[in-house]
Amino acid sequence: MEMEAEDADGTWVLPVVQHGTTKYFVDLRLRQFRNVRKPHEYWGFESETGQKMCEQTGIVVCRECRMAAIISPALDREELRCMNCLALIVPRVRL
């Protein structure tokens, strides 16, 4: 998985993940996986396929404020707090 970073011209580069044979941009703000080749085709995090993709890529969504984050597999058993509202986030929980 490629991580989000600020490009030289100030634009944000979204992380990219692969699901099957297709690569997707991970848009944490919109909570969507967007097809890299066809950006108008996407899976929402709350769809059945989106939930499977979230589990595979370590994406969690806060139940309180709906902020999404990518969590390292090294922390998947830790109790974590949302960066926005400080609510407890338990990784690998269905949305």
Coordinates of C-alpha atoms in Angstrom, one line a residue:
M1 CA 0.0 0.0 0.0
E2 CA 1.3 3.4 -0.9
M3 CA 0.8 6.1 1.7
E4 CA -0.8 9.5 1.5
A5 CA 1.7 12.4 1.1
E6 CA 1.8 16.0 0.1
D7 CA 3.1 16.4 -3.5
A8 CA 5.7 19.1 -4.4
D9 CA 2.9 21.4 -5.8
G10 CA 0.9 21.1 -2.5
T11 CA -1.7 18.6 -3.7
W12 CA -2.4 15.4 -1.7
V13 CA -1.6 12.0 -3.0
L14 CA -4.1 9.3 -1.9
P15 CA -3.0 5.9 -0.8
V16 CA -3.4 3.1 -3.3
V17 CA -4.4 -0.5 -2.5
Q18 CA -5.0 -3.5 -4.7
H19 CA -8.1 -5.7 -4.4
G20 CA -8.1 -8.6 -6.7
T21 CA -6.6 -7.4 -10.0
T22 CA -7.9 -3.8 -9.6
K23 CA -6.0 -0.9 -7.9
Y24 CA -8.0 1.6 -5.9
F25 CA -7.4 5.1 -4.4
V26 CA -8.4 5.2 -0.7
D27 CA -10.3 8.4 -0.1
L28 CA -10.6 8.5 3.7
R29 CA -12.5 11.8 3.6
L30 CA -15.3 10.4 1.4
R31 CA -14.9 6.9 2.8
Q32 CA -14.6 5.3 -0.6
F33 CA -12.3 3.1 -2.6
R34 CA -12.1 4.6 -6.1
N35 CA -10.9 2.6 -9.2
V36 CA -7.6 4.1 -10.3
R37 CA -8.4 3.6 -14.0
K38 CA -12.0 4.5 -13.7
P39 CA -12.4 7.0 -10.8
H40 CA -16.2 7.2 -11.2
E41 CA -16.4 3.6 -10.2
Y42 CA -16.1 3.1 -6.4
W43 CA -17.0 1.1 -3.4
G44 CA -18.1 2.9 -0.2
F45 CA -16.6 1.7 3.0
E46 CA -20.0 0.7 4.3
S47 CA -20.8 -1.6 1.3
E48 CA -20.2 -5.3 1.7
T49 CA -17.2 -5.2 -0.6
G50 CA -16.0 -2.0 1.0
Q51 CA -16.1 -3.6 4.4
K52 CA -14.0 -6.5 3.2
M53 CA -11.5 -4.1 1.6
C54 CA -11.3 -2.1 4.9
E55 CA -10.5 -5.3 6.8
Q56 CA -7.8 -6.2 4.3
T57 CA -6.2 -2.8 4.3
G58 CA -6.5 -1.9 8.1
I59 CA -9.0 0.9 7.6
V60 CA -11.2 1.8 10.6
V61 CA -14.0 4.3 10.9
C62 CA -14.9 6.0 14.2
R63 CA -18.4 5.1 15.3
E64 CA -18.9 8.5 16.9
C65 CA -17.7 11.0 14.3
R66 CA -17.2 8.8 11.2
M67 CA -13.5 9.8 10.8
A68 CA -11.6 7.1 8.9
A69 CA -8.0 6.1 9.4
I70 CA -5.5 3.4 8.2
I71 CA -4.2 1.4 11.2
S72 CA -1.0 -0.6 11.0
P73 CA -1.5 -4.4 11.4
A74 CA 1.0 -4.1 14.3
L75 CA -1.7 -2.2 16.3
D76 CA -4.7 -4.3 15.4
R77 CA -5.1 -5.6 18.9
E78 CA -4.5 -2.3 20.7
E79 CA -7.2 0.0 22.1
L80 CA -6.9 3.2 20.1
R81 CA -8.6 6.5 20.2
C82 CA -10.0 8.6 17.3
M83 CA -7.8 11.4 16.3
N84 CA -10.8 13.7 15.9
C85 CA -13.2 13.1 18.8
L86 CA -11.0 10.8 21.1
A87 CA -13.7 8.1 21.2
L88 CA -12.4 4.5 21.7
I89 CA -11.7 2.8 18.3
V90 CA -11.4 -1.0 18.3
P91 CA -9.6 -1.9 15.0
R92 CA -11.0 -4.7 12.8
V93 CA -14.6 -4.0 13.8
R94 CA -17.3 -3.9 11.1
L95 CA -18.6 -0.5 10.2

